[in-house]
Short mmCIF file of C-alpha atoms and ligand atoms in Angstrom, two decimals:
data_model
loop_
_atom_site.label_atom_id
_atom_site.label_comp_id
_atom_site.label_asym_id
_atom_site.label_seq_id
_atom_site.Cartn_x
_atom_site.Cartn_y
_atom_site.Cartn_z
CA UNK A 801 16.04 -9.20 20.62
CA UNK A 802 15.05 -8.37 24.16
CA UNK A 803 11.71 -9.13 25.76
CA UNK A 804 11.13 -5.37 25.96
CA UNK A 805 11.10 -5.25 22.20
CA UNK A 806 8.54 -8.08 22.04
CA UNK A 807 6.35 -6.16 24.40
CA UNK A 808 6.70 -2.83 22.66
CA UNK A 809 5.58 -3.93 19.17
CA UNK A 810 2.73 -6.07 20.42
CA UNK A 811 1.65 -3.76 23.23
CA UNK A 812 1.68 -0.72 20.95
CA UNK A 813 -0.43 -2.51 18.36
CA UNK A 814 -3.12 -3.54 20.82
CA UNK A 815 -3.07 -0.15 22.57
CA UNK A 816 -3.47 1.53 19.18
CA UNK A 817 -6.37 -0.81 18.47
CA UNK A 818 -8.05 -0.02 21.79
CA UNK A 819 -7.58 3.68 21.15
CA UNK A 820 -9.13 3.34 17.66
CA UNK A 821 -12.03 1.34 19.08
CA UNK A 822 -12.67 4.23 21.44
CA UNK A 823 -13.38 6.31 18.33
CA UNK A 824 -15.20 3.92 16.00
CA UNK A 825 -16.85 0.51 15.96
CA UNK A 826 -16.64 0.36 12.14
CA UNK A 827 -15.84 -3.10 10.79
CA UNK A 828 -14.36 -2.80 7.29
CA UNK A 829 -14.31 -5.58 4.71
CA UNK A 830 -11.67 -3.92 2.56
CA UNK A 831 -8.65 -1.82 3.46
CA UNK A 832 -7.43 0.59 0.79
CA UNK A 833 -4.10 2.43 0.92
CA UNK A 834 -4.00 5.57 -1.21
CA UNK A 835 -0.73 6.46 -2.90
CA UNK A 836 0.34 9.88 -4.22
CA UNK A 837 -2.34 11.58 -6.29
CA UNK A 838 -5.13 9.31 -5.11
CA UNK A 839 -5.90 11.19 -1.88
CA UNK A 840 -9.07 12.67 -3.37
CA UNK A 841 -10.53 9.20 -3.64
CA UNK A 842 -11.51 9.24 0.03
CA UNK A 843 -14.07 11.97 -0.75
CA UNK A 844 -16.02 9.46 -2.87
CA UNK A 845 -17.00 7.25 0.06
CA UNK A 846 -20.51 7.45 1.48
CA UNK A 847 -21.40 7.68 5.18
CA UNK A 848 -17.88 8.84 5.91
CA UNK A 849 -16.17 8.91 9.25
CA UNK A 850 -12.75 10.58 9.31
CA UNK A 851 -10.27 9.53 11.99
CA UNK A 852 -7.07 11.55 12.19
CA UNK A 853 -3.92 9.52 12.76
CA UNK A 854 -3.01 12.06 15.45
CA UNK A 855 -5.97 10.88 17.49
CA UNK A 856 -4.85 7.24 17.59
CA UNK A 857 -2.33 6.19 20.22
CA UNK A 858 1.06 5.07 18.77
CA UNK A 859 -0.07 5.73 15.20
CA UNK A 860 2.82 6.98 13.02
CA UNK A 861 2.12 10.32 11.36
CA UNK A 862 3.47 11.19 7.92
CA UNK A 863 6.14 13.84 7.71
CA UNK A 864 5.97 14.17 3.90
CA UNK A 865 4.39 17.33 2.50
CA UNK A 866 1.15 16.54 0.70
CA UNK A 867 0.59 13.19 2.44
CA UNK A 868 -2.24 14.04 4.79
CA UNK A 869 -2.85 11.50 7.50
CA UNK A 870 -6.23 10.04 8.33
CA UNK A 871 -8.34 6.93 8.06
CA UNK A 872 -11.62 7.41 6.24
CA UNK A 873 -14.27 4.78 6.94
CA UNK A 874 -17.33 4.50 4.72
CA UNK A 875 -19.01 2.55 1.97
CA UNK A 876 -18.61 2.07 -1.76
CA UNK A 877 -21.80 0.48 -3.03
CA UNK A 878 -22.49 -2.16 -0.39
CA UNK A 879 -18.82 -2.63 0.52
CA UNK A 880 -17.50 -1.35 3.83
CA UNK A 881 -14.13 0.23 3.22
CA UNK A 882 -11.43 1.76 5.37
CA UNK A 883 -9.14 4.08 3.47
CA UNK A 884 -5.66 5.08 4.55
CA UNK A 885 -5.20 8.62 3.30
CA UNK A 886 -1.47 9.02 3.75
CA UNK A 887 1.03 6.31 4.66
CA UNK A 888 4.35 6.53 6.44
CA UNK A 889 7.60 5.34 4.92
CA UNK A 890 10.72 3.76 6.35
CA UNK A 891 12.78 6.67 4.95
CA UNK A 892 10.98 9.07 7.29
CA UNK A 893 12.86 7.37 10.09
CA UNK A 894 10.10 5.06 11.27
CA UNK A 895 11.05 1.49 12.05
CA UNK A 896 9.48 -1.11 9.78
CA UNK A 897 7.13 -2.31 12.52
CA UNK A 898 5.80 1.27 12.86
CA UNK A 899 5.42 1.55 9.07
CA UNK A 900 3.14 -1.51 8.97
CA UNK A 901 1.23 -0.79 12.20
CA UNK A 902 -1.74 0.73 10.29
CA UNK A 903 -2.00 -2.36 8.08
CA UNK A 904 -2.19 -4.56 11.17
CA UNK A 905 -4.77 -2.23 12.72
CA UNK A 906 -7.04 -2.44 9.68
CA UNK A 907 -6.88 -6.23 9.81
CA UNK A 908 -7.72 -6.20 13.52
CA UNK A 909 -10.72 -3.99 12.70
CA UNK A 910 -11.99 -6.70 10.38
CA UNK A 911 -10.59 -6.10 6.88
CA UNK A 912 -9.61 -9.33 5.14
CA UNK A 913 -8.71 -7.74 1.79
CA UNK A 914 -5.98 -5.16 1.24
CA UNK A 915 -5.91 -2.95 -1.86
CA UNK A 916 -2.55 -1.16 -2.16
CA UNK A 917 -1.80 1.75 -4.48
CA UNK A 918 1.32 3.81 -5.03
CA UNK A 919 3.37 5.97 -7.35
CA UNK A 920 6.33 4.19 -8.92
CA UNK A 921 9.09 4.61 -11.47
CA UNK A 922 8.81 2.53 -14.63
CA UNK A 923 11.64 0.09 -15.33
CA UNK A 924 9.92 -1.92 -18.06
CA UNK A 925 10.54 0.09 -21.22
CA UNK A 926 7.22 -1.01 -22.67
CA UNK A 927 5.57 1.23 -20.07
CA UNK A 928 5.23 4.98 -20.44
CA UNK A 929 4.80 7.86 -18.05
CA UNK A 930 1.23 7.77 -16.68
CA UNK A 931 0.76 4.02 -17.17
CA UNK A 932 -1.07 1.94 -14.56
CA UNK A 933 0.53 -1.36 -13.54
CA UNK A 934 -1.14 -4.16 -11.63
CA UNK A 935 1.41 -5.66 -9.25
CA UNK A 936 1.75 -9.40 -9.85
CA UNK A 937 4.69 -9.99 -7.51
CA UNK A 938 7.34 -8.03 -5.65
CA UNK A 939 10.99 -7.95 -4.58
CA UNK A 940 11.62 -6.81 -1.00
CA UNK A 941 15.12 -8.17 -0.57
CA UNK A 942 16.60 -4.64 -0.50
CA UNK A 943 14.60 -3.49 2.51
CA UNK A 944 14.41 -4.85 6.02
CA UNK A 945 11.50 -7.23 6.58
CA UNK A 946 8.80 -5.81 8.84
CA UNK A 947 8.43 -9.33 10.26
CA UNK A 948 11.91 -9.33 11.81
CA UNK A 949 11.71 -9.62 15.58
CA UNK A 950 9.65 -11.86 17.80
CA UNK A 951 6.74 -13.28 15.84
CA UNK A 952 3.36 -11.81 16.75
CA UNK A 953 1.74 -15.22 17.23
CA UNK A 954 -1.74 -13.73 17.43
CA UNK A 955 -1.37 -12.45 13.88
CA UNK A 956 0.39 -15.16 11.90
CA UNK A 957 3.05 -17.81 11.60
CA UNK A 958 6.81 -17.35 12.08
CA UNK A 959 7.76 -18.32 8.52
CA UNK A 960 4.93 -17.12 6.28
CA UNK A 961 4.69 -18.30 2.69
CA UNK A 962 5.14 -15.58 0.05
CA UNK A 963 4.68 -17.68 -3.09
CA UNK A 964 1.44 -15.89 -4.02
CA UNK A 965 1.39 -12.47 -2.39
CA UNK A 966 -0.99 -10.82 -4.88
CA UNK A 967 -4.16 -12.87 -4.97
CA UNK A 968 -4.95 -14.52 -8.34
CA UNK A 969 -8.71 -13.99 -8.04
CA UNK A 970 -8.22 -10.30 -7.25
CA UNK A 971 -5.79 -9.95 -10.16
CA UNK A 972 -8.46 -11.38 -12.45
CA UNK A 973 -11.01 -8.96 -11.03
CA UNK A 974 -8.69 -6.01 -11.65
CA UNK A 975 -8.00 -7.16 -15.21
CA UNK A 976 -11.71 -7.56 -15.93
CA UNK A 977 -12.58 -4.18 -14.40
CA UNK A 978 -9.88 -2.44 -16.44
CA UNK A 979 -11.11 -4.10 -19.66
CA UNK A 980 -14.74 -3.16 -18.96
CA UNK A 981 -13.77 0.48 -18.53
CA UNK A 982 -11.24 0.66 -21.37
CA UNK A 983 -8.36 1.24 -19.01
CA UNK A 984 -4.99 0.04 -20.23
CA UNK A 985 -3.65 -1.94 -17.27
CA UNK A 986 -0.05 -3.14 -17.49
CA UNK A 987 1.23 -5.90 -15.23
CA UNK A 988 4.53 -6.46 -13.52
CA UNK A 989 6.85 -6.93 -10.59
CA UNK A 990 7.39 -4.11 -8.07
CA UNK A 991 10.72 -3.68 -6.30
CA UNK A 992 10.86 -1.73 -3.04
CA UNK A 993 13.85 0.41 -2.13
CA UNK A 994 14.37 2.28 1.12
CA UNK A 995 14.41 5.72 -0.52
CA UNK A 996 14.28 8.64 0.01
CA UNK A 997 16.77 9.11 -2.82
CA UNK A 998 15.75 7.99 -6.26
CA UNK A 999 17.87 5.27 -7.84
CA UNK A 1000 20.96 5.55 -10.03
CA UNK A 1001 20.82 4.33 -13.64
CA UNK A 1002 23.12 1.42 -12.64
CA UNK A 1003 20.68 0.38 -9.92
CA UNK A 1004 17.82 0.51 -12.38
CA UNK A 1005 19.75 -1.69 -14.85
CA UNK A 1006 20.32 -4.13 -11.97
CA UNK A 1007 16.62 -4.13 -11.04
CA UNK A 1008 15.69 -4.73 -14.69
CA UNK A 1009 18.02 -7.77 -14.79
CA UNK A 1010 16.42 -9.05 -11.56
CA UNK A 1011 13.01 -9.00 -13.19
CA UNK A 1012 11.51 -5.81 -11.78
CA UNK A 1013 9.12 -3.71 -13.86
CA UNK A 1014 8.57 -0.81 -11.46
CA UNK A 1015 10.33 0.68 -8.44
CA UNK A 1016 9.04 2.51 -5.40
CA UNK A 1017 9.59 3.20 -1.72
CA UNK A 1018 6.54 1.57 -0.11
CA UNK A 1019 3.92 -1.14 -0.61
CA UNK A 1020 5.85 -4.43 -0.70
CA UNK A 1021 6.45 -4.34 3.08
CA UNK A 1022 2.74 -3.67 3.57
CA UNK A 1023 1.78 -6.54 1.27
CA UNK A 1024 4.15 -8.87 3.15
CA UNK A 1025 2.68 -7.89 6.52
CA UNK A 1026 -0.83 -8.45 5.20
CA UNK A 1027 0.06 -11.93 3.91
CA UNK A 1028 1.58 -12.76 7.29
CA UNK A 1029 -1.92 -12.13 8.71
CA UNK A 1030 -3.65 -14.08 5.93
CA UNK A 1031 -5.18 -11.07 4.16
CA UNK A 1032 -5.88 -11.23 0.42
CA UNK A 1033 -3.80 -8.57 -1.31
CA UNK A 1034 -3.93 -6.64 -4.58
CA UNK A 1035 -1.92 -3.68 -5.78
CA UNK A 1036 -1.73 -1.10 -8.54
CA UNK A 1037 1.14 1.30 -9.28
CA UNK A 1038 0.84 4.58 -11.11
CA UNK A 1039 3.98 4.94 -13.23
CA UNK A 1040 4.64 8.63 -12.64
CA UNK A 1041 8.01 8.64 -14.38
CA UNK A 1042 10.33 6.31 -16.18
CA UNK A 1043 13.11 5.28 -13.80
CA UNK A 1044 16.56 6.90 -13.67
CA UNK A 1045 18.59 6.45 -16.84
CA UNK A 1046 15.53 5.42 -18.88
CA UNK A 1047 14.01 8.85 -18.47
CA UNK A 1048 16.70 11.21 -19.69
CA UNK A 1049 15.80 14.07 -17.35
CA UNK A 1050 16.52 14.22 -13.61
CA UNK A 1051 13.79 12.88 -11.32
CA UNK A 1052 11.99 15.08 -8.86
CA UNK A 1053 9.08 14.76 -6.45
CA UNK A 1054 7.13 17.64 -8.01
CA UNK A 1055 6.98 15.83 -11.35
CA UNK A 1056 5.95 12.60 -9.64
CA UNK A 1057 3.12 14.44 -7.84
CA UNK A 1058 2.05 16.25 -11.03
CA UNK A 1059 1.75 13.07 -13.11
CA UNK A 1060 0.05 11.22 -10.24
CA UNK A 1061 -2.57 14.02 -10.19
CA UNK A 1062 -2.98 13.86 -13.97
CA UNK A 1063 -3.71 10.14 -13.99
CA UNK A 1064 -5.82 10.23 -10.82
CA UNK A 1065 -9.23 10.29 -12.57
CA UNK A 1066 -8.48 7.03 -14.42
CA UNK A 1067 -6.81 5.53 -11.36
CA UNK A 1068 -9.85 6.40 -9.22
CA UNK A 1069 -12.19 4.89 -11.79
CA UNK A 1070 -10.27 1.62 -11.72
CA UNK A 1071 -10.17 1.46 -7.91
CA UNK A 1072 -13.84 2.44 -7.55
CA UNK A 1073 -15.19 -0.13 -10.00
CA UNK A 1074 -12.92 -2.87 -8.69
CA UNK A 1075 -14.26 -2.34 -5.17
CA UNK A 1076 -17.87 -2.24 -6.45
CA UNK A 1077 -17.22 -5.55 -8.21
CA UNK A 1078 -15.81 -7.03 -5.00
CA UNK A 1079 -19.21 -6.41 -3.41
CA UNK A 1080 -21.10 -8.31 -6.11
N1 HPA B 1748 11.81 5.56 -7.90
C1 HPA B 1748 11.37 5.28 -6.65
N2 HPA B 1748 10.18 5.66 -6.21
C2 HPA B 1748 9.39 6.33 -7.04
C3 HPA B 1748 9.77 6.67 -8.35
C4 HPA B 1748 11.06 6.24 -8.80
O1 HPA B 1748 11.48 6.50 -9.94
N3 HPA B 1748 8.74 7.35 -8.92
C5 HPA B 1748 7.76 7.42 -7.96
N4 HPA B 1748 8.14 6.82 -6.84
#
């Protein structure tokens, strides 16, 4: 790795931060990443400030239809939240360090907790279409680590521990919130693939043997980056479809989006009340 590369990743991050600080002085406590179907959640914040990704230097902009791109800063109860409405994916052609740049930015702004959400395919046959799954652990071995390259010493250590990525206290909080609101919350391990293709049935059988309960194309790399910086992380997947071979029909993005929309009211309720509880 050349010194130029060191400079690019680090320089871009701090230039992006300076550019963002030219727009807002908001200091969030919690960073929330909205997956498919959850975009409407950003409307629920109070005292909103919307910052378009386009307006931030070096910020990657989503190329996927229906993934609008902006940060929304505001409050939920007495909690100061920054919401990422739209994320970018490695499959769009962005390098991993670009994919995780927004996560690093939100930490630099002040957020010490990261709440990740996504749409995922269900591998665990005890799940059904439309289920919600709290992520208890993940497998990222099939995608390139976003931490490859010179270590950003200002952010974290070279060899970060990943033995407890999803914080136990936050898992308990999610479980309690779900129970209080009669939301059936499954639990399991999320495996990240590169996408953009969905998996083959043979791949899904392999993932099942490896201990994965759900599969998707995002999230785990964001969680890893957040842990590198010492953030506390939690995550919930919306199981929009059963994975290839388990579901007997072919997978398509329209169906994923449709089911994500259908479950969004329950998903929003869970996220909203969990954040309220975090402020107590
Ligand atoms: N596989 C990968 N990503 C996904 C899926 C899936 O089945 N469903 C939603 N996102």
